[in-house]
Coordinates of C-alpha atoms and ligand atoms in Angstrom, one line a residue:
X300 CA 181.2 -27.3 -37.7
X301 CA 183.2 -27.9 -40.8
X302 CA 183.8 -25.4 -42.3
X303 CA 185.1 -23.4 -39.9
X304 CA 188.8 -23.0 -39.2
X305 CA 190.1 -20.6 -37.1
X306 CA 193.0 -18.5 -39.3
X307 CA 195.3 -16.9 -36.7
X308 CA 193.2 -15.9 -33.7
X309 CA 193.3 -16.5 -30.1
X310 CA 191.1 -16.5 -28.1
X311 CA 191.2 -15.1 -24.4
X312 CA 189.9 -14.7 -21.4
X313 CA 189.4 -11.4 -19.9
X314 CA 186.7 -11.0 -18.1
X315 CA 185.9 -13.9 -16.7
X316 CA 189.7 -13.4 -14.6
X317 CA 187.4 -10.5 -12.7
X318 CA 185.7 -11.9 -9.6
X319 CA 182.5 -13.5 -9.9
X320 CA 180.4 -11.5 -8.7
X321 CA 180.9 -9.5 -11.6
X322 CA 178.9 -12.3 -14.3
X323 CA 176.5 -15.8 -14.0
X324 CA 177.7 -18.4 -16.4
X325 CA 174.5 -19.1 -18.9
X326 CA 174.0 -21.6 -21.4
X327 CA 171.8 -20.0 -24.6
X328 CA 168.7 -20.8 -24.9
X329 CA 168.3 -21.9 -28.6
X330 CA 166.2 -20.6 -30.6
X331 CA 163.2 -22.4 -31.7
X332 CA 162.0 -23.2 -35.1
X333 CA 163.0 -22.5 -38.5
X334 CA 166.7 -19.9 -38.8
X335 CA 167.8 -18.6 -41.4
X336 CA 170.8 -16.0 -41.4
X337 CA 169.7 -12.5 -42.4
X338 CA 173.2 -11.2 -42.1
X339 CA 176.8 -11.8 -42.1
X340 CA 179.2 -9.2 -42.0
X341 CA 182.2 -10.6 -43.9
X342 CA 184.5 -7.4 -43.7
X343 CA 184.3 -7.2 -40.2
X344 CA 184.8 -11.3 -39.9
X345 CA 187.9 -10.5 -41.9
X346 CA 189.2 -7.9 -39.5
X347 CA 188.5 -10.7 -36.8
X348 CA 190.2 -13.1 -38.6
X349 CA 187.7 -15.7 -38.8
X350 CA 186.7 -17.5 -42.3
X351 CA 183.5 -16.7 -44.2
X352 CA 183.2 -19.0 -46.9
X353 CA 180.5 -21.0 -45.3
X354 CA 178.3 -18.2 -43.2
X355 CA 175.4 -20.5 -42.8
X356 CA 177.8 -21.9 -40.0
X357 CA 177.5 -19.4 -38.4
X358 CA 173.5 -19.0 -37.7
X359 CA 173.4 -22.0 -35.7
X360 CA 175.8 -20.3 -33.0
X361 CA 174.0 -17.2 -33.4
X362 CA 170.6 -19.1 -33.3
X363 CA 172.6 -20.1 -29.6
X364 CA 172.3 -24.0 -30.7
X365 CA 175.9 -24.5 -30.9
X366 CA 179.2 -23.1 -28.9
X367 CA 182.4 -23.3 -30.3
X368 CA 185.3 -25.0 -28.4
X369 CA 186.4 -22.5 -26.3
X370 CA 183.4 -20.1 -26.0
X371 CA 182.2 -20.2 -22.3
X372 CA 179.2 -18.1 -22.5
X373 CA 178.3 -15.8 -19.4
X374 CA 175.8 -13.2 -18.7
X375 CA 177.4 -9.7 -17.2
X376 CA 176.4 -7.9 -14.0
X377 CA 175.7 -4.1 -13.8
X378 CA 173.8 -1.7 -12.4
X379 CA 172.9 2.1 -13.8
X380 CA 171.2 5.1 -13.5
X381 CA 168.0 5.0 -16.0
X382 CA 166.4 8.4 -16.7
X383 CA 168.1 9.6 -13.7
X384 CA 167.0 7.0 -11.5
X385 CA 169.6 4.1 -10.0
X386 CA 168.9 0.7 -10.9
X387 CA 170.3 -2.0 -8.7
X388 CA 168.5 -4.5 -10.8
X389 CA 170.4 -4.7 -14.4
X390 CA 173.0 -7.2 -16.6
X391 CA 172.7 -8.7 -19.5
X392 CA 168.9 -10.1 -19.1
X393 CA 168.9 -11.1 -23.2
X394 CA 172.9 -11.2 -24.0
X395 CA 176.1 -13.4 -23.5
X396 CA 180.0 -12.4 -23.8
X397 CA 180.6 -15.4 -25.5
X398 CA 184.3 -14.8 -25.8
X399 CA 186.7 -13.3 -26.3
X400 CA 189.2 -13.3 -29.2
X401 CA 192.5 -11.6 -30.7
X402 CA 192.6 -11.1 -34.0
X403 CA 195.2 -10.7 -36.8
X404 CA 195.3 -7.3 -36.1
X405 CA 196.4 -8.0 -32.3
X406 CA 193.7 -6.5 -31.1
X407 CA 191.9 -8.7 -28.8
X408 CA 187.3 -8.3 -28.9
X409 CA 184.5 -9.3 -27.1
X410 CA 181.8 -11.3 -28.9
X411 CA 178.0 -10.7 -27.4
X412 CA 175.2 -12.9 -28.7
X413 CA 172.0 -10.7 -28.1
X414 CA 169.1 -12.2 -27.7
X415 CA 170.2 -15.2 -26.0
X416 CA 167.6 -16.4 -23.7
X417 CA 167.1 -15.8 -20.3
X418 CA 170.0 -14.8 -17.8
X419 CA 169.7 -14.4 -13.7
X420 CA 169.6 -10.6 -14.6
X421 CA 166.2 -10.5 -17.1
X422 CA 163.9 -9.9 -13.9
X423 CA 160.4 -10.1 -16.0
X424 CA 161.9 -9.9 -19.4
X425 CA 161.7 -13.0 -21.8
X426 CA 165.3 -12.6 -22.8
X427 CA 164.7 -12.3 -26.6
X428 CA 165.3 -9.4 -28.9
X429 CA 162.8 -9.0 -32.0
X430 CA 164.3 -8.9 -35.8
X431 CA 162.7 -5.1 -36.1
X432 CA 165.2 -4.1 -33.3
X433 CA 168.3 -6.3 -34.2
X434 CA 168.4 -5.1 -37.9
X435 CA 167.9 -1.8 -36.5
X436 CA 171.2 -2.3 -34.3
X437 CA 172.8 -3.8 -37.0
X438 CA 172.4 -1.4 -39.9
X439 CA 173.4 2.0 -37.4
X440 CA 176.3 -0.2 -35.5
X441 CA 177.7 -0.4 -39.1
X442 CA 176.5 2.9 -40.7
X443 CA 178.4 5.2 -37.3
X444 CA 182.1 3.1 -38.1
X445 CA 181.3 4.3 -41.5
X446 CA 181.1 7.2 -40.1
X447 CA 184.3 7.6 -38.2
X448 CA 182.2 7.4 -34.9
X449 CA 183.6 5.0 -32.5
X450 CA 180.6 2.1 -31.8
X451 CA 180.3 -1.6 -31.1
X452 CA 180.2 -3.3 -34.8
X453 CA 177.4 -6.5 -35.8
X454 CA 179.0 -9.7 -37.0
X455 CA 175.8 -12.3 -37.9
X456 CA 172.1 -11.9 -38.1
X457 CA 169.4 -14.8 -37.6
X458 CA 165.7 -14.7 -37.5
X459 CA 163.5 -17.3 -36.1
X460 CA 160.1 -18.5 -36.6
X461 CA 159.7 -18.2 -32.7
X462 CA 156.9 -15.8 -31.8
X463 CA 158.1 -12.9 -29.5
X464 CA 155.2 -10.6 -27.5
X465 CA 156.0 -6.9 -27.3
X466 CA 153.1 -4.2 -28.5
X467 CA 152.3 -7.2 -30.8
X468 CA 153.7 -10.2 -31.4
X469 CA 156.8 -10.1 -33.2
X470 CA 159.7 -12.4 -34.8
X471 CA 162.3 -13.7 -32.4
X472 CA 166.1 -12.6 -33.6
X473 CA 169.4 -12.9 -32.3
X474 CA 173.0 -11.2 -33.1
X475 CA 176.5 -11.6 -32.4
X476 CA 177.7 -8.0 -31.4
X477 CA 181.5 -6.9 -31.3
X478 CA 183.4 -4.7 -29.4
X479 CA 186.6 -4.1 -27.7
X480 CA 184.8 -4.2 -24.7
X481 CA 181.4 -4.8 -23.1
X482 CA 181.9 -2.8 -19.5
X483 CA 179.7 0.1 -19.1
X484 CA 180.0 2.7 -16.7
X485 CA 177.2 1.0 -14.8
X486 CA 180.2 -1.9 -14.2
X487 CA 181.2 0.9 -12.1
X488 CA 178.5 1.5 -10.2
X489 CA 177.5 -2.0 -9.3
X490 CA 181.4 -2.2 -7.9
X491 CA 181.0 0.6 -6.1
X492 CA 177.6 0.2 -4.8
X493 CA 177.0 -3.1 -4.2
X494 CA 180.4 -5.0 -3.8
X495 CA 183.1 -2.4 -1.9
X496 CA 186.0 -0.7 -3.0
X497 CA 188.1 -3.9 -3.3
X498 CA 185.8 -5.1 -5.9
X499 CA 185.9 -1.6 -7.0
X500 CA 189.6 -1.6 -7.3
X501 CA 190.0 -4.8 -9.0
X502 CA 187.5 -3.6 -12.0
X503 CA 189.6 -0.2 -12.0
X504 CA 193.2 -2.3 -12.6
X505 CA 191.6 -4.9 -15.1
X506 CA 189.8 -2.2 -17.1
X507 CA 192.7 -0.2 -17.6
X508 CA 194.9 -3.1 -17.9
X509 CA 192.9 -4.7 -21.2
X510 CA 191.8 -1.1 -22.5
X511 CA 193.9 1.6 -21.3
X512 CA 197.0 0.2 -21.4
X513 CA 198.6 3.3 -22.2
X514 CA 198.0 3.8 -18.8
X515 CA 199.2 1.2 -17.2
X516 CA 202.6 2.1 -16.1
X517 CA 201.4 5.5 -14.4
X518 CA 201.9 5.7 -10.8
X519 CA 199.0 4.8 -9.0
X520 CA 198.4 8.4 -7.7
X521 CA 197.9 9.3 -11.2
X522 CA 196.7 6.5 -12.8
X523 CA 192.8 6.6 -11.7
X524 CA 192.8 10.4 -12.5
X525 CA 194.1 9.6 -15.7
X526 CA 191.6 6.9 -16.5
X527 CA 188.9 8.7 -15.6
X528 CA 190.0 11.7 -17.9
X529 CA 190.4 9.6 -20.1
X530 CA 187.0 8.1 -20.1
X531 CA 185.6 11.8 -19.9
X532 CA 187.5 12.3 -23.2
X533 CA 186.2 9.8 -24.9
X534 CA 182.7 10.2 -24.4
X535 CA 183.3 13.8 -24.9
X536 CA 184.5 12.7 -28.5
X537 CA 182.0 10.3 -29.2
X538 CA 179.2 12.8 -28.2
X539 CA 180.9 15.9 -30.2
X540 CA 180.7 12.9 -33.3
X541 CA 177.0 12.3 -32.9
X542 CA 176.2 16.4 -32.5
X543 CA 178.1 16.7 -35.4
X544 CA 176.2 13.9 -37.8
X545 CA 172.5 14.8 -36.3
X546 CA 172.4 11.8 -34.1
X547 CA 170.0 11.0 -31.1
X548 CA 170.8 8.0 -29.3
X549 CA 167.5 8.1 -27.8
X550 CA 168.6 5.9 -23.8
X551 CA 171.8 7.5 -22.5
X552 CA 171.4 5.5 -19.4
X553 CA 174.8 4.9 -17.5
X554 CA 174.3 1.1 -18.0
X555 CA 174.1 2.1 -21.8
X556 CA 177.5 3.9 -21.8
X557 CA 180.6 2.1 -22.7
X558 CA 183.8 2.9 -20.3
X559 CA 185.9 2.5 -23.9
X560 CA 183.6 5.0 -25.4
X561 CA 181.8 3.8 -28.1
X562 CA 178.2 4.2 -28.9
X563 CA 176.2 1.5 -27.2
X564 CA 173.4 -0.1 -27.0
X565 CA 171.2 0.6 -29.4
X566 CA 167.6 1.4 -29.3
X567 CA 165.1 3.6 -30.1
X568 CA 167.9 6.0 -32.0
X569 CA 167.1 8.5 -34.9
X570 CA 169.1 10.5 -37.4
X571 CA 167.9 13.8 -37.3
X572 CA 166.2 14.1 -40.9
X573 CA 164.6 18.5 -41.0
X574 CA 166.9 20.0 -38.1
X575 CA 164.8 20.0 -34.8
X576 CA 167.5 21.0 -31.9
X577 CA 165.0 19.8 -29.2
X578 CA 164.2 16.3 -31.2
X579 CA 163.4 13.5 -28.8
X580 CA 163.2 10.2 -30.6
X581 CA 162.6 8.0 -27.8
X582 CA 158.7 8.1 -27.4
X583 CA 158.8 6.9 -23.9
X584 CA 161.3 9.6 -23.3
X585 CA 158.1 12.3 -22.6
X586 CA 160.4 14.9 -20.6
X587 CA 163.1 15.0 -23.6
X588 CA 165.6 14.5 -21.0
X589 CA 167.6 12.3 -23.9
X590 CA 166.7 15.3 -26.2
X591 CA 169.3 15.7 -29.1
X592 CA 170.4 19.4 -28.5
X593 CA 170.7 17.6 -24.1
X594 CA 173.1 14.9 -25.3
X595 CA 176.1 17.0 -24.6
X596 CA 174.9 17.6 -21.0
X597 CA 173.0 14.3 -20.6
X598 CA 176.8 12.8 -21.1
X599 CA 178.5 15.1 -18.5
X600 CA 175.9 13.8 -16.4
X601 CA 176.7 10.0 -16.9
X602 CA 180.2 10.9 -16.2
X603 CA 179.3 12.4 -12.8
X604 CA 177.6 9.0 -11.8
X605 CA 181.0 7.0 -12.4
X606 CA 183.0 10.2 -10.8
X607 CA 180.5 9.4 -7.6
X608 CA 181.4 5.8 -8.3
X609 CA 184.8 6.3 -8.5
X610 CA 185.3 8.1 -5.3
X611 CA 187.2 5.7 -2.8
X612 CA 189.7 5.6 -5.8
X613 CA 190.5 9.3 -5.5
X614 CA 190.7 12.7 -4.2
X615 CA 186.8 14.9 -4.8
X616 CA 189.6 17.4 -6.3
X617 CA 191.4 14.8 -8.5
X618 CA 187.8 14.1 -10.1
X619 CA 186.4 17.0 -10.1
X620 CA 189.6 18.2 -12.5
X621 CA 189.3 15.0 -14.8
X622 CA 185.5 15.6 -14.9
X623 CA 186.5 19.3 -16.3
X624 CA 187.9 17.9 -19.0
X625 CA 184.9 16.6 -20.6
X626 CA 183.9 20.3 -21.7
X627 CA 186.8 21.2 -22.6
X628 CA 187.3 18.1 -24.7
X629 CA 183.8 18.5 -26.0
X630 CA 184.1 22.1 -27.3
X631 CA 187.2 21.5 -28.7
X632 CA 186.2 18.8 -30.7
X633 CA 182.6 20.3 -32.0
X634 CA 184.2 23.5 -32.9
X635 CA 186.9 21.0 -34.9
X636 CA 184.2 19.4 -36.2
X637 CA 182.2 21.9 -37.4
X638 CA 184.9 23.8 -38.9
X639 CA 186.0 21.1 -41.5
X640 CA 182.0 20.7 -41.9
X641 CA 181.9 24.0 -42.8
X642 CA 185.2 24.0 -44.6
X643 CA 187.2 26.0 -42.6
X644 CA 190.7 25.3 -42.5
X645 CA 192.4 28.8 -41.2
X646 CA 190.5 29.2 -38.0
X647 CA 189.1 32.7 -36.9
X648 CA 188.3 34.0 -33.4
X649 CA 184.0 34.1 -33.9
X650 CA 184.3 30.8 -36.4
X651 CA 182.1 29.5 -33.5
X652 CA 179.2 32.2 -34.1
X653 CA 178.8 31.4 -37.5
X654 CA 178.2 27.7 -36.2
X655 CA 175.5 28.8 -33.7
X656 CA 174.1 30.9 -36.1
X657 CA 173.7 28.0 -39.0
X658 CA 172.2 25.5 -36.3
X659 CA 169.5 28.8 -35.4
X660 CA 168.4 29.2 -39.1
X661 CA 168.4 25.2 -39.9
X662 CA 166.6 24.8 -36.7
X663 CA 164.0 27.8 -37.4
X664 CA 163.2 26.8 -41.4
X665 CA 163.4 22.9 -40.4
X666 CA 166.3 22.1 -42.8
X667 CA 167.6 18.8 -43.6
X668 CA 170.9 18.8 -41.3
X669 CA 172.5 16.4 -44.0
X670 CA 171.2 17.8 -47.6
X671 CA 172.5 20.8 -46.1
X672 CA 176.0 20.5 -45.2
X673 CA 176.4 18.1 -48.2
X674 CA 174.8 20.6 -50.7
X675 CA 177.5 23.0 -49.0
X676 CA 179.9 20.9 -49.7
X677 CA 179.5 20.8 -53.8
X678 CA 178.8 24.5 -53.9
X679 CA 182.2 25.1 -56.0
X680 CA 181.1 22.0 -58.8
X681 CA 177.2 21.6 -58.3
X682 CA 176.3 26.0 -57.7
X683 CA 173.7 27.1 -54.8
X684 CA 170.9 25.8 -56.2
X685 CA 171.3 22.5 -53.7
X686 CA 171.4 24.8 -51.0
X687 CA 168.8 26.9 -52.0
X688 CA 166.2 24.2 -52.7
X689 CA 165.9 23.7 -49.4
X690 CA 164.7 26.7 -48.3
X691 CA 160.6 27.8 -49.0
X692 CA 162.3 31.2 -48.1
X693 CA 165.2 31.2 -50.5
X694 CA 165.9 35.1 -49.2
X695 CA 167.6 33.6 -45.7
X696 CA 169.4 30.7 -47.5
X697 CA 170.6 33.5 -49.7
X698 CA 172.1 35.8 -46.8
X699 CA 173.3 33.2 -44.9
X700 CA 175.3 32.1 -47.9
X701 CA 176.4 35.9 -48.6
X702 CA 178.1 35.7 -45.2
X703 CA 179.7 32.1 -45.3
X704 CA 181.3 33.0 -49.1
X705 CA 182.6 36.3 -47.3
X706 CA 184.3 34.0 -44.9
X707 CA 185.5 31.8 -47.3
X708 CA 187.6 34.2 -48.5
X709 CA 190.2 34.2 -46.0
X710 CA 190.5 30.5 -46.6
X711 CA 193.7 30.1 -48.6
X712 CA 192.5 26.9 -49.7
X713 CA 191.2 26.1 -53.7
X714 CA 187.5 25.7 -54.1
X715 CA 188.6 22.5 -55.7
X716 CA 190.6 20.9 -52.3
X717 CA 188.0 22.5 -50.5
X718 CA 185.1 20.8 -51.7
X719 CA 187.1 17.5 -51.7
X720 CA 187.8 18.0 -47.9
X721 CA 183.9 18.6 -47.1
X722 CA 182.5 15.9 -48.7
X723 CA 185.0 13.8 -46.8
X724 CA 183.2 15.1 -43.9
X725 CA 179.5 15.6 -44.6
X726 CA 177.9 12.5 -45.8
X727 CA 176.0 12.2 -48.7
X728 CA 174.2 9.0 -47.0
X729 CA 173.2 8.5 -43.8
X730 CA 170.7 6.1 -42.1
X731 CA 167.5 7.9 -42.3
X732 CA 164.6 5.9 -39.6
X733 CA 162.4 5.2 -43.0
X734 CA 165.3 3.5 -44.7
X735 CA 165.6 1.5 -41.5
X736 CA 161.5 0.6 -41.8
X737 CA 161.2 -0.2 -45.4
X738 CA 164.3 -2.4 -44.8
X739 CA 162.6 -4.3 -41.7
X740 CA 159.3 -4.8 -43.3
X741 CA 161.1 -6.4 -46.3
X742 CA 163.2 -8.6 -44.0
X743 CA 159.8 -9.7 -42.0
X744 CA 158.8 -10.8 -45.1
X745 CA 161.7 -12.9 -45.7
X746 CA 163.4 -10.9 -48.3
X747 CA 167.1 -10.0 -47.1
X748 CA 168.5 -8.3 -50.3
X749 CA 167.4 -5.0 -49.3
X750 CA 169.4 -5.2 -46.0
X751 CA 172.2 -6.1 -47.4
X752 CA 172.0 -3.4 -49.9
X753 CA 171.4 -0.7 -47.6
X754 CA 174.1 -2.1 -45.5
X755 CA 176.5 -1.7 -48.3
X756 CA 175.5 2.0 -49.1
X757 CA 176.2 2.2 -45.6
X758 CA 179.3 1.4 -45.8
X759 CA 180.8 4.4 -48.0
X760 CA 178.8 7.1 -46.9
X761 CA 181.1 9.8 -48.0
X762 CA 181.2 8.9 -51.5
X763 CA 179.0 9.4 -54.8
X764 CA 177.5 6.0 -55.9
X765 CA 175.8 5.9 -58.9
X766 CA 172.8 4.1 -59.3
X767 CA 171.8 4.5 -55.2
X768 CA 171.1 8.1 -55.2
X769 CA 167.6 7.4 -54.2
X770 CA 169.3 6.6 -50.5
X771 CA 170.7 9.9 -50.7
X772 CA 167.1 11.7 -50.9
X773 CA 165.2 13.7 -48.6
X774 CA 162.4 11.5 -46.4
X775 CA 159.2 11.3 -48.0
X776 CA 156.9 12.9 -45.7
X777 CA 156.2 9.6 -44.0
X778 CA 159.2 8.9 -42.9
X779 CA 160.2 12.2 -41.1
X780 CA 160.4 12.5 -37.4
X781 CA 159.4 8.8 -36.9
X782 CA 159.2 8.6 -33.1
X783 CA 160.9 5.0 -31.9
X784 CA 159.4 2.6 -29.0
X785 CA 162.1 1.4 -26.7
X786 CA 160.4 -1.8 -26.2
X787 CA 163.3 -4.3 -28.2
Ligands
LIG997 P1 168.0 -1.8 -22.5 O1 166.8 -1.0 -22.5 O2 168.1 -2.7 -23.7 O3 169.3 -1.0 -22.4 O4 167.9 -2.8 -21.3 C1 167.8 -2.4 -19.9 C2 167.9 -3.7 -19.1 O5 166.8 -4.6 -19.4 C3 169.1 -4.5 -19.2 O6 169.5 -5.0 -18.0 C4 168.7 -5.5 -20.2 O7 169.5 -6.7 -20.1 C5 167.3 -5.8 -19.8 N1 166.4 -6.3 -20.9 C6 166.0 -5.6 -22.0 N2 165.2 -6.4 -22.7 C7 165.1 -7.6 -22.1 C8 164.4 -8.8 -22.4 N3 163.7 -8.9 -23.5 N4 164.6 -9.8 -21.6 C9 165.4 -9.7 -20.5 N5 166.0 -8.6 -20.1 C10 165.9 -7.5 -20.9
LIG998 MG1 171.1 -1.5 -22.4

């Protein structure tokens, strides 16, 4: 590996300092057959402190054919609760924590090379992940920290002429995935479940140690309540973020929930494109329990499972108040939300009635969630007619805006810093599911360019950019409500 040096970065080791019951060290399996690197993410390599001048370097690690010196590759244990159901049987069955590394910034991530072969945890699965599902992870990992929503981030791409079965037979993939951490609440529940509350306790102190440290000083009385609030509030935050941008994460299993709160794991996840409260874009998902109007509750849910995990740590009462925060912490940051989405800046008392009262009409005349709050946005600079357009019957577009303009008006705010505040807010691109498929079907033909084009749209999703409004359209009729396989 030439042409790789190391600018000022450490690396660490974090979790393999937990007990070892808690991973498996795994080699990769290498990928076989021709590579070739479909994407490296050089502003996130920057934040990470690592050089890009030579990416190609980089697919052979991702391709699992080399290691640096340093990386000790293992595969982590977990359990979870899958569509309600607990699952003794899960870890990483197609993914490695590589390492672990601090970067100029001080702060110190986790590097996961998915699709990595087979692990002690991948039961009947082959260990591979496919290039349709990778790019998929890799353009919406990028396009929600766009976004201002917390989320794992996608360093390097590689495909592989390696066959893979799923439905059909697919191309084999691999990606190196960052975040801050890797443990999931159903770290938790294999602790608490499987190994005792020593075990248990051990996870608690190193998790809040490495990513609460905030926390760390808090008597221990307090400390676990306060974690666990803490938790609670994030995922509150991070769910009030997707409500907020129309998205459906599709497998809100506990194993698929990060204790550090970022969005996780993603599979079979859809923006909303016409406004459909009840969406479900997860086809195996045939009850809707991970319906996009349930996320809210499908996440108070997950936190009940590590609250019953948690339990020899604490007092029922103790956890039962922390777990009371996630509503709170949830209403309070939709209604924030919604009000600078709306461009409300002077709070009233039944702000929160106009809200449920937009979602009803969008939901009842199927409007695009995004065209609208956008077209809302411009209406000082660009008129109704945005707006409008979207409507067959322009007549309840029309009242509803005769409402919002009387509302406006006890906004002190210009029309000028007003519109500048909501499009700062309400994207004018977001990653539609068709955008995602024309993308994959180019890159399974071998052409990258489109990828990385979309990926750099992605990227400023706030702003105007000429020459890409096409990304900005409405779906063709095609591409609406495309219902996602899990199978990855
Ligand atoms: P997911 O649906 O991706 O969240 O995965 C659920 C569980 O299945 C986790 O334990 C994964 O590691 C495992 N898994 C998913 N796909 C594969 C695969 N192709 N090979 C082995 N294990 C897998
Ligand atoms: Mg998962």
């Amino acid at each position: 590996m030439t042409a790789f040096t190391p600018a000022p970065f450490r690396v660490q080791q974090r979790y393999r300092s937990l007990p070892s019951e808690f991973y498996s060290p795994v080699q990769p399996t290498p990928l076989r057959g021709d590579i070739s690197l479909v994407h490296f993410n050089h502003a996130l390599a920057a934040e990470l402190g690592i050089r890009s001048d030579s990416p190609e370097d980089w697919a052979a690690i991702t391709a699992g054919r080399e290691l640096l010196e340093g990386m000790v590759p293992v595969a982590m244990k977990y359990t979870g609760h899958q569509f309600g159901a607990y699952n003794p049987d899960l870890g990483d069955g197609r993914g490695l924590l590589l390492w672990e590394t601090r970067g100029p910034d001080g702060v110190t991530r986790d590097w996961h090379l998915k699709g990595a072969g087979q692990t002690p945890y991948s039961r009947f699965g082959d260990g591979r992940a496919v290039l349709r599902s990778t790019i998929r992870e890799y353009l919406c990992s990028e396009a929600m920290h766009y976004l201002g929503i917390p989320t794992t981030r996608a360093l390097t791409l590689v495909s592989a002429r390696e066959p893979v079965r799923r439905e059909s037979i697919e191309t084999a993939a691999a990606m190196i995935r960052v975040a801050e951490s890797h443990i999931r609440f159903g770290h938790f529940e294999y602790a608490a479940h499987h190994l005792g509350e020593d075990a248990l306790r051990t996870l608690a102190e190193h998790t809040i140690e490495h990513h609460f440290p905030d926390l760390a000083e808090t008597e221990e009385a307090d400390r676990y309540p306060a974690f666990f609030r803490e938790v609670c509030r994030r995922t509150a935050i991070m769910i009030a973020g997707w409500q907020a941008v129309g998205f459906c994460h599709g497998v809100m299993n506990s194993d698929n929930m990060s204790i550090i709160g970022d969005t996780f794991d993603y599979g079979p996840y859809a923006f909303l494109d016409d406004f459909d409260a009840g969406y479900i874009c997860n086809h195996t998902d045939q009850g809707g329990r991970y319906a996009y109007n349930r996320q809210p509750e499908m996440g108070f849910i997950n936190c009940q499972f590590l609250a019953h995990a948690l339990r020899p740590l604490m007092s029922d009462d103790d956890l039962r108040r922390s777990l009371r925060s996630y509503e709170t912490c949830y209403n309070e940051t939709f209604a924030g939300l919604m009000r600078d989405k709306l461009g409300l800046a002077e709070p009233q008392e039944d702000d929160m009635t106009l809200v449920m009262d937009t979602f009803s009409m969008l939901h009842q005349h199927r409007i695009d969630l995004t065209l609208f709050f956008r077209g809302l946005s411009t209406l000082p600079s660009q008129g109704p007619s945005p707006v409008l357009d979207l409507f067959v019957d322009r007549s309840v577009a029309e009242q509803w805006l005769a409402r919002y303009q009387q509302r406006l008006q006890q906004e002190q705010r210009s029309d000028d810093e007003r519109e500048r505040a909501m499009c700062a807010v309400n994207p004018r691109y977001i990653l539609r599911n068709y955008l995602a498929q024309q993308v994959i079907q180019e890159a399974q033909n071998g052409d990258y360019e489109p990828l990385a084009e979309l990926l750099t749209v992605l990227q400023n999703p706030f702003d105007e950019q000429p020459g890409y409004a096409r990304y900005a359209a409405a779906p063709p009729d095609w591409g609406k409500h495309m219902s996602i396989s899990c199978s990855s």
